[in-house]
Amino acid sequence: YPADGDVDALARTLVDERLAACVNVLPPMQSIYRWNKSVETASERQLLIKTRAASVAALERRVRELHPYEVPEFFVLTIEGGSPAYMAWLSDSVD
């Protein structure tokens, strides 16, 4: 997410809409990447979004609607498990 964008509003929307149980907004970082055949540099914020597998498709659609980038970074890391209390909280927090 662009470091100068309203990343807090995006994170809050995802939680308010119950697409995510929690969104961690990481500190600003410098990204160097290839875009449209040239190398670009941007100050960005990375989000770690916790949700259920069943909600990933809806979450991705909403991120694409809200994110200012044409192609926002979106990838899924699967977990094999977690503490029962945390997993119950996550499940209860997401529709």
Tab-separated table of C-alpha atoms in Angstrom:
chain	number	residue	atom	x	y	z
A	1	TYR	CA	0.000	0.000	0.000
A	2	PRO	CA	1.419	3.449	-0.761
A	3	ALA	CA	3.010	4.837	2.404
A	4	ASP	CA	1.196	8.144	1.877
A	5	GLY	CA	-2.214	6.451	1.417
A	6	ASP	CA	-4.866	5.876	4.072
A	7	VAL	CA	-3.809	2.343	4.937
A	8	ASP	CA	-5.566	2.531	8.327
A	9	ALA	CA	-8.906	3.118	6.589
A	10	LEU	CA	-8.358	0.080	4.362
A	11	ALA	CA	-7.422	-2.112	7.346
A	12	ARG	CA	-10.388	-0.909	9.403
A	13	THR	CA	-12.797	-1.502	6.508
A	14	LEU	CA	-11.642	-5.108	6.128
A	15	VAL	CA	-12.153	-5.741	9.854
A	16	ASP	CA	-15.441	-3.780	10.027
A	17	GLU	CA	-16.802	-5.800	7.103
A	18	ARG	CA	-15.712	-9.037	8.854
A	19	LEU	CA	-13.503	-10.074	5.944
A	20	ALA	CA	-10.522	-10.082	8.307
A	21	ALA	CA	-10.150	-10.811	12.001
A	22	CYS	CA	-7.028	-8.661	12.255
A	23	VAL	CA	-4.842	-6.562	9.964
A	24	ASN	CA	-1.250	-5.783	10.937
A	25	VAL	CA	0.029	-2.604	9.279
A	26	LEU	CA	3.807	-2.846	9.036
A	27	PRO	CA	6.136	0.166	9.072
A	28	PRO	CA	6.969	1.984	5.847
A	29	MET	CA	9.477	0.201	3.621
A	30	GLN	CA	11.197	0.945	0.345
A	31	SER	CA	10.137	-1.285	-2.571
A	32	ILE	CA	12.067	-1.612	-5.819
A	33	TYR	CA	10.162	-3.434	-8.549
A	34	ARG	CA	9.669	-3.762	-12.281
A	35	TRP	CA	6.505	-2.135	-13.660
A	36	ASN	CA	5.642	-1.361	-17.292
A	37	LYS	CA	9.147	-2.310	-18.471
A	38	SER	CA	10.963	0.015	-16.085
A	39	VAL	CA	12.353	-0.259	-12.570
A	40	GLU	CA	10.395	1.767	-10.032
A	41	THR	CA	10.971	2.713	-6.399
A	42	ALA	CA	8.173	3.445	-3.939
A	43	SER	CA	7.655	3.859	-0.226
A	44	GLU	CA	5.004	1.313	0.771
A	45	ARG	CA	3.273	-0.310	3.752
A	46	GLN	CA	2.703	-4.048	3.911
A	47	LEU	CA	-0.417	-5.551	5.450
A	48	LEU	CA	-0.678	-8.960	7.112
A	49	ILE	CA	-4.344	-9.889	6.977
A	50	LYS	CA	-5.709	-12.772	9.039
A	51	THR	CA	-8.821	-14.495	7.728
A	52	ARG	CA	-10.335	-17.922	7.116
A	53	ALA	CA	-9.704	-19.919	3.948
A	54	ALA	CA	-13.403	-19.668	3.082
A	55	SER	CA	-13.156	-15.845	3.082
A	56	VAL	CA	-10.057	-15.431	0.897
A	57	ALA	CA	-11.897	-14.898	-2.412
A	58	ALA	CA	-14.203	-12.225	-0.953
A	59	LEU	CA	-11.259	-10.586	0.803
A	60	GLU	CA	-9.245	-10.439	-2.425
A	61	ARG	CA	-12.188	-8.890	-4.310
A	62	ARG	CA	-12.563	-6.201	-1.641
A	63	VAL	CA	-8.840	-5.445	-1.501
A	64	ARG	CA	-8.827	-4.991	-5.284
A	65	GLU	CA	-11.801	-2.591	-4.997
A	66	LEU	CA	-10.198	-0.487	-2.249
A	67	HIS	CA	-6.510	-0.591	-3.160
A	68	PRO	CA	-5.155	2.265	-5.306
A	69	TYR	CA	-2.736	0.029	-7.262
A	70	GLU	CA	-3.771	-1.552	-10.547
A	71	VAL	CA	-2.191	-4.831	-9.367
A	72	PRO	CA	-1.951	-4.913	-5.565
A	73	GLU	CA	0.238	-7.557	-3.964
A	74	PHE	CA	-2.045	-10.330	-2.742
A	75	PHE	CA	-0.875	-13.791	-1.834
A	76	VAL	CA	-2.054	-16.427	0.605
A	77	LEU	CA	0.072	-18.192	3.187
A	78	THR	CA	-1.665	-21.230	4.619
A	79	ILE	CA	-1.217	-22.252	8.205
A	80	GLU	CA	-1.302	-25.821	9.392
A	81	GLY	CA	-2.761	-24.956	12.758
A	82	GLY	CA	-2.604	-22.685	15.751
A	83	SER	CA	-3.677	-22.484	19.337
A	84	PRO	CA	-7.315	-23.557	19.659
A	85	ALA	CA	-8.257	-20.314	21.420
A	86	TYR	CA	-6.717	-18.123	18.699
A	87	MET	CA	-8.231	-20.168	15.878
A	88	ALA	CA	-11.675	-19.969	17.533
A	89	TRP	CA	-11.321	-16.180	17.913
A	90	LEU	CA	-10.307	-15.854	14.250
A	91	SER	CA	-13.215	-17.967	13.097
A	92	ASP	CA	-15.681	-16.020	15.266
A	93	SER	CA	-14.337	-12.689	13.967
A	94	VAL	CA	-14.805	-13.407	10.244
A	95	ASP	CA	-18.077	-14.043	8.428
